[in-house]
Short mmCIF file of C-alpha atoms and ligand atoms in Angstrom, two decimals:
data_model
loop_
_atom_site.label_atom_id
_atom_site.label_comp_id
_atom_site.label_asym_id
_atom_site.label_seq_id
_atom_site.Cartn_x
_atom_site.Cartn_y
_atom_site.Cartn_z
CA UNK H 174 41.05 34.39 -71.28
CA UNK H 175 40.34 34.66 -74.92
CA UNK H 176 40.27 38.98 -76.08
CA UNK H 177 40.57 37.82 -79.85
CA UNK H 178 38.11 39.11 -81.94
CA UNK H 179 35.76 36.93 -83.74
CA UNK H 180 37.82 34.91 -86.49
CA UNK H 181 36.31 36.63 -89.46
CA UNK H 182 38.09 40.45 -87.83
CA UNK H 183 41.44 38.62 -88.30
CA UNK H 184 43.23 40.93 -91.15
CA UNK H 185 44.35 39.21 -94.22
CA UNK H 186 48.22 39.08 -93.96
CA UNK H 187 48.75 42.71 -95.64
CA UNK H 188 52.97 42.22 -95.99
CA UNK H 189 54.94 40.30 -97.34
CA UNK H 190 57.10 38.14 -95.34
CA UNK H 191 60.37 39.32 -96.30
CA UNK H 192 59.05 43.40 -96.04
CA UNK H 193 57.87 42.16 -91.98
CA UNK H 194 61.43 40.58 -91.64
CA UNK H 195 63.08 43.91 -93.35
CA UNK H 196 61.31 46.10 -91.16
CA UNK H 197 61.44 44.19 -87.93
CA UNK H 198 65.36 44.72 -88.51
CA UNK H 199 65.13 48.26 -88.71
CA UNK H 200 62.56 48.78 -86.08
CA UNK H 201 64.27 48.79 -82.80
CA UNK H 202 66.68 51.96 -83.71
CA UNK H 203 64.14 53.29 -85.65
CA UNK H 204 61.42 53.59 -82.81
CA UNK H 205 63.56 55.00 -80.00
CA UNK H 206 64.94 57.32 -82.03
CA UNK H 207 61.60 58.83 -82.59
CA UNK H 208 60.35 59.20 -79.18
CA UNK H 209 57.86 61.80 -78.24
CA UNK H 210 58.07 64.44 -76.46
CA UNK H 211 55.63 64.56 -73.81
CA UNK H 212 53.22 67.24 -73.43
CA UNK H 213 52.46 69.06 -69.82
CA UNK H 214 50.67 71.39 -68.43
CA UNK H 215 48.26 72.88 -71.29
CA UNK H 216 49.65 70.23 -73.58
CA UNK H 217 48.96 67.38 -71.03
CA UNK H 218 46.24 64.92 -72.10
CA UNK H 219 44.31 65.75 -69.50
CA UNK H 220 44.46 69.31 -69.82
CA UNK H 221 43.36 68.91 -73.68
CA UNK H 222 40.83 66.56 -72.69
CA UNK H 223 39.29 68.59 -70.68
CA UNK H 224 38.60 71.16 -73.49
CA UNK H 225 36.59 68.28 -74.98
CA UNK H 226 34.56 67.67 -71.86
CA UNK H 227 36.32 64.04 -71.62
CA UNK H 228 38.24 62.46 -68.99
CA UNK H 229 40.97 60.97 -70.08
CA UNK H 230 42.24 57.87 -67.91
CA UNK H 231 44.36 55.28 -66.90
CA UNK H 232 44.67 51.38 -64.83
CA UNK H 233 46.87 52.04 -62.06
CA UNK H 234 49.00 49.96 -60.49
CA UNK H 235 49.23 50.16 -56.89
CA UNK H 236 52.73 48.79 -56.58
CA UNK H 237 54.46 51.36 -58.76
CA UNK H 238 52.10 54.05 -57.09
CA UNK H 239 54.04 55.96 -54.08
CA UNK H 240 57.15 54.07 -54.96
CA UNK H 241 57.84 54.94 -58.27
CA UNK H 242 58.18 58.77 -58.29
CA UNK H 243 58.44 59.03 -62.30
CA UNK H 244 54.85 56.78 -62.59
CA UNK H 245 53.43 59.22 -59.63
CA UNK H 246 54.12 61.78 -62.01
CA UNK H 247 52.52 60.65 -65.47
CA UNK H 248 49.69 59.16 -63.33
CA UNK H 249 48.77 63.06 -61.93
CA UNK H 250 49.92 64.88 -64.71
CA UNK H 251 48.61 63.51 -67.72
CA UNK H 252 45.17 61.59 -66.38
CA UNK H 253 42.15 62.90 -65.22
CA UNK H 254 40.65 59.57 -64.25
CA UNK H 255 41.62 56.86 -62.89
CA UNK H 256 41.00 53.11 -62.69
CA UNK H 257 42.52 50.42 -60.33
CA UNK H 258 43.66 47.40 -61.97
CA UNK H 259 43.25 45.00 -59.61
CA UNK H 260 43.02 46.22 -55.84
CA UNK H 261 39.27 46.75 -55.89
CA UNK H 262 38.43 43.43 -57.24
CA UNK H 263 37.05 40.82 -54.78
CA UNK H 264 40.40 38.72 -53.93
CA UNK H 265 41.98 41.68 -53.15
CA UNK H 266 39.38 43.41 -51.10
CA UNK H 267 37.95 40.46 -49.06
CA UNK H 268 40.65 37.80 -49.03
CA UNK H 269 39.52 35.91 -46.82
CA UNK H 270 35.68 36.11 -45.60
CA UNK H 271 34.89 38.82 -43.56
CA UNK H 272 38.20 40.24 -43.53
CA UNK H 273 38.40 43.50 -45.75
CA UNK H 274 41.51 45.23 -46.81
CA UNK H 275 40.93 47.92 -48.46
CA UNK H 276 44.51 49.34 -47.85
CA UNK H 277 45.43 49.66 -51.30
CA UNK H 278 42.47 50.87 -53.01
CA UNK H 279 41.86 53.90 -50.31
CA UNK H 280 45.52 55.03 -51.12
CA UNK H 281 44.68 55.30 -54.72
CA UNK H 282 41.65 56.82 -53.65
CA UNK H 283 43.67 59.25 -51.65
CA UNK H 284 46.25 59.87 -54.83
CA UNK H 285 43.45 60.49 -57.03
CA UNK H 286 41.53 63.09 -55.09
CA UNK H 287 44.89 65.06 -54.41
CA UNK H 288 45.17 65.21 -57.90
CA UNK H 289 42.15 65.72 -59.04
CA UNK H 290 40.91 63.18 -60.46
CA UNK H 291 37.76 60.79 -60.43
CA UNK H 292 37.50 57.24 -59.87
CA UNK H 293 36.32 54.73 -62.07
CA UNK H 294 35.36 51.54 -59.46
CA UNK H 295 36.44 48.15 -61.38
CA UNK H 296 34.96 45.63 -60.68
CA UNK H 297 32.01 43.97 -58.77
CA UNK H 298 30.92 41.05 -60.32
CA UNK H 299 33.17 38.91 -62.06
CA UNK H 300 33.70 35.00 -62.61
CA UNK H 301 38.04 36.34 -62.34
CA UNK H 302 40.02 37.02 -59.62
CA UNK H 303 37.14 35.80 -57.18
CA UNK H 304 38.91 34.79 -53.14
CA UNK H 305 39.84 31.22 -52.69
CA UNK H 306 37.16 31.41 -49.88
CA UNK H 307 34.56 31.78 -52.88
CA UNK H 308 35.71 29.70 -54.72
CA UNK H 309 35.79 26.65 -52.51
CA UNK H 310 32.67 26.88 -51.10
CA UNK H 311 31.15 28.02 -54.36
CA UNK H 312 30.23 24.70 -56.08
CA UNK H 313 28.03 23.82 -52.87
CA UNK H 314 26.07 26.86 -52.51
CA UNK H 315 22.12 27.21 -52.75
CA UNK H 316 20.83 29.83 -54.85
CA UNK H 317 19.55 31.07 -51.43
CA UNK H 318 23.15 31.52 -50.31
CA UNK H 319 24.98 32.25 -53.55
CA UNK H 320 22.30 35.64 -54.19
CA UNK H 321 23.18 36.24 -49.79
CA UNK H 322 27.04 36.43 -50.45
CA UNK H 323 26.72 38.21 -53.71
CA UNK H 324 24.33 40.75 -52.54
CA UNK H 325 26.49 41.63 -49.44
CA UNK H 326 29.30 42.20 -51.58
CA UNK H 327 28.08 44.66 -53.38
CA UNK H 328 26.83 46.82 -50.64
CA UNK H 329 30.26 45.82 -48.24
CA UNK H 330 32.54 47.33 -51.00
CA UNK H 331 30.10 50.10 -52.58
CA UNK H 332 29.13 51.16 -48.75
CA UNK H 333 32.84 51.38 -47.94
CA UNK H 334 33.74 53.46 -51.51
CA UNK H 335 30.41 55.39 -51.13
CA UNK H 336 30.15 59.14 -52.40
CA UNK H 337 34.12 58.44 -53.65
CA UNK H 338 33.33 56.45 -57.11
CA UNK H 339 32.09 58.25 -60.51
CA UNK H 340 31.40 54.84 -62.53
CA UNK H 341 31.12 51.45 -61.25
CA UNK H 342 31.97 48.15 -63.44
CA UNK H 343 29.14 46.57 -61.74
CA UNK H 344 29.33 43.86 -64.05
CA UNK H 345 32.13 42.45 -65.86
CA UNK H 346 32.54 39.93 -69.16
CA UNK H 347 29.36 37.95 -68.76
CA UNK H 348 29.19 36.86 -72.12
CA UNK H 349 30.68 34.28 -74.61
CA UNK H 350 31.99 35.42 -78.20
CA UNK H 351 29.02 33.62 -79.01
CA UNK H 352 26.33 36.10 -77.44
CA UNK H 353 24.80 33.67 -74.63
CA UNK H 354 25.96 34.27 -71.62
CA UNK H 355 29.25 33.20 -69.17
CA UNK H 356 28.59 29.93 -67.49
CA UNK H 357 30.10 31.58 -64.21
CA UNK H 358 29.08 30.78 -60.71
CA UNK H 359 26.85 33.13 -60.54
CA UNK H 360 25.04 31.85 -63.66
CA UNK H 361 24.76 28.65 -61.98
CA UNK H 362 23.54 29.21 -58.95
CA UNK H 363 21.54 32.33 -59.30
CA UNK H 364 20.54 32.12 -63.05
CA UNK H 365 20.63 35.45 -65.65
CA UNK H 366 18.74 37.39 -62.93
CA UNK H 367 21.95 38.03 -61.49
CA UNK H 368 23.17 40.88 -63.74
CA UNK H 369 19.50 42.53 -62.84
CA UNK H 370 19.84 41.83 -59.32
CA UNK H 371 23.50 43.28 -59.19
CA UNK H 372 22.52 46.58 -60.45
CA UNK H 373 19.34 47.28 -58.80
CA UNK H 374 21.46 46.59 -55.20
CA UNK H 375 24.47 48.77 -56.52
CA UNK H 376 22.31 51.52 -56.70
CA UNK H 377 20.93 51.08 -53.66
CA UNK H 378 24.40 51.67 -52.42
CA UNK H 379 25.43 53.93 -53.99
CA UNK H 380 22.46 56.20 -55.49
CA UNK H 381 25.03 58.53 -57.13
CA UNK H 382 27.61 56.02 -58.82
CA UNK H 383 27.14 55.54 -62.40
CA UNK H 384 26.54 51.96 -63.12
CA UNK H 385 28.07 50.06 -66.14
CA UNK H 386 28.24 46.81 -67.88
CA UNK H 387 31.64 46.63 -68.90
CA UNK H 388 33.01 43.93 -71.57
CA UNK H 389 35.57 43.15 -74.08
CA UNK H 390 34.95 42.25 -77.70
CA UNK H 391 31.59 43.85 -77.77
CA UNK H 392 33.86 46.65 -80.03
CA UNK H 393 33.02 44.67 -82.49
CA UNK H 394 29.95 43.96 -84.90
CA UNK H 395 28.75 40.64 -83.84
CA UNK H 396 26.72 38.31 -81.97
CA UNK H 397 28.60 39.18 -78.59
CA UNK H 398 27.71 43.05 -79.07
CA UNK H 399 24.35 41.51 -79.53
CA UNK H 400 23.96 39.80 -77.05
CA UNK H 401 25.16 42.94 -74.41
CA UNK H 402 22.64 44.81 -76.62
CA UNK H 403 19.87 42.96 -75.88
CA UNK H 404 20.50 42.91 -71.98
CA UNK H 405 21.42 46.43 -71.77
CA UNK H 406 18.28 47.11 -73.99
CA UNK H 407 16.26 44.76 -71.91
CA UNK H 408 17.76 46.60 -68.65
CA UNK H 409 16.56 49.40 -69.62
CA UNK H 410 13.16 49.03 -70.72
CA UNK H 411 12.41 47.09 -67.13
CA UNK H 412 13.70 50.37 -65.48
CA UNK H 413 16.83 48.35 -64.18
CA UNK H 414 19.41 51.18 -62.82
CA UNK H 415 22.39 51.11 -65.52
CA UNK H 416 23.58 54.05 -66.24
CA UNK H 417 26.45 52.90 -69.18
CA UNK H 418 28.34 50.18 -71.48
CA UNK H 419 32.28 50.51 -70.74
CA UNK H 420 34.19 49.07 -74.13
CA UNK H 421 37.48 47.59 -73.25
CA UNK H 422 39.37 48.19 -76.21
CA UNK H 423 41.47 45.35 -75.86
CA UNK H 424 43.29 45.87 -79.43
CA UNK H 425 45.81 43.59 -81.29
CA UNK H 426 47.60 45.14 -84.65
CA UNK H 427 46.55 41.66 -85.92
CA UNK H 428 42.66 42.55 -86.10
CA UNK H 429 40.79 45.51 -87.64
CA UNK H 430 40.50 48.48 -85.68
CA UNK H 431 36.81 48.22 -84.66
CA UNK H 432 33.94 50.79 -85.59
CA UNK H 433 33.65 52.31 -82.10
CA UNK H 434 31.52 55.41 -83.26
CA UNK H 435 29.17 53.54 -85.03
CA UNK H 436 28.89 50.83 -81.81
CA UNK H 437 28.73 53.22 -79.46
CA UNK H 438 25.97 55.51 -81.17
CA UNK H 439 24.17 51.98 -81.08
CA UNK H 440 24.41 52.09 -77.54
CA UNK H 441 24.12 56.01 -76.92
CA UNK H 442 20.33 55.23 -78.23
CA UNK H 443 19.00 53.26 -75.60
CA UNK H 444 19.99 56.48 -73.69
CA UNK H 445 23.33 54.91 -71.83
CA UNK H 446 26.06 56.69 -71.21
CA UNK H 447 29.63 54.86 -73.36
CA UNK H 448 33.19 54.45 -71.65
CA UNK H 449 35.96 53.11 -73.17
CA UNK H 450 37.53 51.42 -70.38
CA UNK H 451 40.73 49.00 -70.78
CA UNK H 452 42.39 50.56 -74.16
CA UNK H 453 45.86 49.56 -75.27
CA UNK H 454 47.01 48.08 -78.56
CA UNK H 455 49.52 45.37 -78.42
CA UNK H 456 51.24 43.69 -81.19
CA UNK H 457 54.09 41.13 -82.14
CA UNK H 458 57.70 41.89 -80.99
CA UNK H 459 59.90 43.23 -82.20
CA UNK H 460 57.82 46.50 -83.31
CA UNK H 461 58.15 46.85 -87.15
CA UNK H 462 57.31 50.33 -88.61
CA UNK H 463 54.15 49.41 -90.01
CA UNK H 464 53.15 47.51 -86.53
CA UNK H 465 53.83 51.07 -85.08
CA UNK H 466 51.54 52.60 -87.92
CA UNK H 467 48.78 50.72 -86.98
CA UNK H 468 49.36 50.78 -83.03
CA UNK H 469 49.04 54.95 -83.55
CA UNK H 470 46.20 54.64 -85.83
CA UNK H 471 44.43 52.08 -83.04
CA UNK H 472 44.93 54.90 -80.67
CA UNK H 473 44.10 57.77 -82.56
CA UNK H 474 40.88 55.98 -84.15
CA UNK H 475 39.70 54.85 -80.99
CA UNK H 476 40.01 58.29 -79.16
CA UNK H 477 38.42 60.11 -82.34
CA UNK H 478 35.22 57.82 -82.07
CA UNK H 479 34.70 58.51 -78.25
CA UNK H 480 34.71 61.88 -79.16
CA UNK H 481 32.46 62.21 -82.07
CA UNK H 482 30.14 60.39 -79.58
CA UNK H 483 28.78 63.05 -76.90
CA UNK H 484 27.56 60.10 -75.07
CA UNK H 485 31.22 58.82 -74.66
CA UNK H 486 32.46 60.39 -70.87
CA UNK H 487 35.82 58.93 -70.73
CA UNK H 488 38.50 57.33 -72.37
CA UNK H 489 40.87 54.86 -70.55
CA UNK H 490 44.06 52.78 -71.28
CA UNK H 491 44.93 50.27 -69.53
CA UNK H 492 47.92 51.27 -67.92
CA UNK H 493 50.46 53.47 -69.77
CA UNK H 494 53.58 51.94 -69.28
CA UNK H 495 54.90 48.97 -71.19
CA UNK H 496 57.07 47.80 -68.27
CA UNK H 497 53.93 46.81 -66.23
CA UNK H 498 51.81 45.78 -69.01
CA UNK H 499 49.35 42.80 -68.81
CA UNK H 500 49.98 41.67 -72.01
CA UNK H 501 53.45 39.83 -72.33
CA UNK H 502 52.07 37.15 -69.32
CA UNK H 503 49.00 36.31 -71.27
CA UNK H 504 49.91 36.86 -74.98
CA UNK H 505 53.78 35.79 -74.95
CA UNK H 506 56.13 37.61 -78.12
CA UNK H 507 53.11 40.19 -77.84
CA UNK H 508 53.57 43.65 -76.26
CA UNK H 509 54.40 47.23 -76.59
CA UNK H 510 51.19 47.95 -76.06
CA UNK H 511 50.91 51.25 -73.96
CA UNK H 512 51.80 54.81 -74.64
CA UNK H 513 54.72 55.05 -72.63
CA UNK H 514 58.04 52.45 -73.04
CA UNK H 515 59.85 50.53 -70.29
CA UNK H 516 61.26 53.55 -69.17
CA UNK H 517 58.34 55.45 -68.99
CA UNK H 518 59.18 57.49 -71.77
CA UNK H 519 56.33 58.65 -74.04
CA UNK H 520 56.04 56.83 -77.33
CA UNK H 521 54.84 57.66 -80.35
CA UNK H 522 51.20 56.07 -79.59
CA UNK H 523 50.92 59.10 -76.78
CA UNK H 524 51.63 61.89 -79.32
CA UNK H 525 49.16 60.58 -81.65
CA UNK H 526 46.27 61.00 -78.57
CA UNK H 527 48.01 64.32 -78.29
CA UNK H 528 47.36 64.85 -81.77
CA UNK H 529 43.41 63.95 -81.71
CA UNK H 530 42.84 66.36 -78.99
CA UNK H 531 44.59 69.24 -80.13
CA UNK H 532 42.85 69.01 -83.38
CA UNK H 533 39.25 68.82 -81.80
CA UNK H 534 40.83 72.09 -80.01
CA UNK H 535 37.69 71.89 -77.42
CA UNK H 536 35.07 72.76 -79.99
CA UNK H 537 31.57 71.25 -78.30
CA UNK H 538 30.36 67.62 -79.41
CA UNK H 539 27.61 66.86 -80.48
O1 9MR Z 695 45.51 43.90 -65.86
C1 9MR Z 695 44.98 42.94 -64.98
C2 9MR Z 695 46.05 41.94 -64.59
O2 9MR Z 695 47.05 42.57 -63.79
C3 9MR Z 695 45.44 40.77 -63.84
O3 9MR Z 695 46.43 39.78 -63.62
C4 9MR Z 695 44.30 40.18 -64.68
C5 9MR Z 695 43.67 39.01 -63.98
O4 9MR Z 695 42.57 38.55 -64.67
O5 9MR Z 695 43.33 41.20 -64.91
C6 9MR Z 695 43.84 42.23 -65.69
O6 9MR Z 695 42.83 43.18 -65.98
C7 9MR Z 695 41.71 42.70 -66.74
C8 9MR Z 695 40.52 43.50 -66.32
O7 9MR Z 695 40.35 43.44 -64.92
C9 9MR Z 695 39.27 43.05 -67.03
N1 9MR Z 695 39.46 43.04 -68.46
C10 9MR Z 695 40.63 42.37 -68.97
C11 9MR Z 695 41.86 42.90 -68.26
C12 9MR Z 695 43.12 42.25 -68.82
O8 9MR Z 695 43.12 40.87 -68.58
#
């Protein structure tokens, strides 16, 4: 999967070699010595959050949940929200066809209303992480079957969630960086109407669910935010239920930190709610100083837009420790790109979304 921003985002190289190769020798004393200190009860980022009218949130991941008593206790302490990385997506819920486990999701489920929480659902229709079931017999379906199977997934795994979901990721990534859309297999065998048809049948599972397109990239002037602009836009004009666009926020110290005020205002105007969903900021490893600069300033920024936006409802990274991080599989010498370190200690990047809330000290948005 490509998350790089269109080419013309890359930053011009803004060091000098030698200064990277100075500072990347300093760095790894530098940044552990300057650990944060992490904030709880009042100070917790939920508990600021809150102040704003925002949940704050995280991906969790299932396998460290229950067995991991120090994640258990960032997860309830500091989060508000919560998202499951991967145990509501279709391999994991209906592995093979007609057999549902849901195991895994309804103990997060369980986790997150002890504490509090809501639940942001993640994710019905997606051309990833589909069964091998699907994915076999997928080439050789009608569009007759192919709109059958998708339709009963959505109401199969909204029925079962029902009345226990704030926002669904009803649909995920369907375009290219070029603004036309994903050839996926539901392209092919169903055609565009898909995205309409998903929504109109998620909310006739789920009435109360918010429904969102969610994508990555679309942070970022261009013609992929363009081209989720003009479905959104045409969504909404044919009366299609969608409630919201979820941002990723998929960020690399490489690129510019994207305009998310100004995109999300864009959106706000067609009267949709704004999520940022999947936030971390990764970067090349060692961390120098500077790399660290811009990692806080990628949080900080990105938190700041959501809320000067009042039409921004929550803000979510993508897990928040770098021990269980995405990243390193998919973007090898790349990492560091949570809040908290392999040791689940809170890093700089946490104090800086500290920071942002304490300074908007709850004041209303507008
Ligand atoms: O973080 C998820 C990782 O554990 C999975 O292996 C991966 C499989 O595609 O999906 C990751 O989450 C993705 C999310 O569901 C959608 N946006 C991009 C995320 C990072 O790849």
């Amino acid at each position: 999967m490509s998350l790089h921003p269109p080419a013309r985002r890359r930053r011009a190289a803004t060091l000098a070699a030698s200064t990277t190769l100075a500072l990347a020798l300093i760095a790894g004393g530098a940044l552990s010595a300057s650990a944060a200190t992490e904030g709880t009860g009042g100070q917790s980022l939920r508990a600021l959050a809150q102040r704003s009218g925002l949940r704050i949130g995280t991906a969790i991941n299932t396998d460290q949940l229950g067995s991991n008593a120090r994640y258990d206790e960032i997860a309830a302490s500091q989060f508000s929200s919560v998202t499951p990385e991967n145990v509501m997506k279709w391999d994991a819920i209906e592995p093979q066809r007609g057999k549902f486990d849901y195991a895994a999701a309804d103990e997060l489920i369980r986790f997150a209303k002890q504490h509090h929480q809501l639940v942001r659902g993640h994710t019905l229709v997606w051309y990833n992480q589909l069964p091998q079931w699907l994915t076999d017999i997928g080439p050789s379906l009608t569009t007759k079957q192919a709109t059958a199977i998708l339709k009963q997934h959505i109401f199969d795994e909204m029925t079962h969630f029902k009345g226990r979901i704030w926002q669904w990721d009803v649909v995920n990534e369907a375009f290219n960086e070029d603004g036309t859309l994903r050839d996926n297999l539901w392209l092919q065998k169903i055609g565009p109407s898909y995205i309409e048809k998903a929504f109109r049948w998620a909310h006739q599972a789920d009435p109360k669910a918010l429904l969102f397109y969610n994508d990555y990239n679309i942070e970022y002037g261009g013609p992929k935010q363009d081209g989720a602009y003009a479905l959104v836009k045409g969504l909404v004009k044919k009366g299609v239920p969608i409630d919201g666009v979820g941002f990723q926020t998929h960020l690399d110290t490489q690129y510019d930190i994207p305009d998310l005020r100004t995109t999300m205002q864009r959106f706000a105007k067609l009267g949709l709610k704004t999520a940022e969903t999947e936030v971390d900021v990764r970067t090349t490893l060692p961390v120098t100083s500077v790399e660290l600069s811009a990692q806080k300033a990628g949080y900080s920024e990105t938190l700041q837009a959501c809320l000067l936006v009042k039409a921004c409802i929550s803000y979510t990274v993508w897990g928040f420790g770098d021990a269980f991080s995405w990243i390193p599989g998919v973007f090898p010498g790349e990492g560091a790109a949570d809040i908290y370190d392999e040791h689940l200690v809170a890093k700089p990047e946490y104090t800086s979304l500290q920071t942002v809330l304490r300074t908007a000290n709850g004041v209303p948005r507008r």
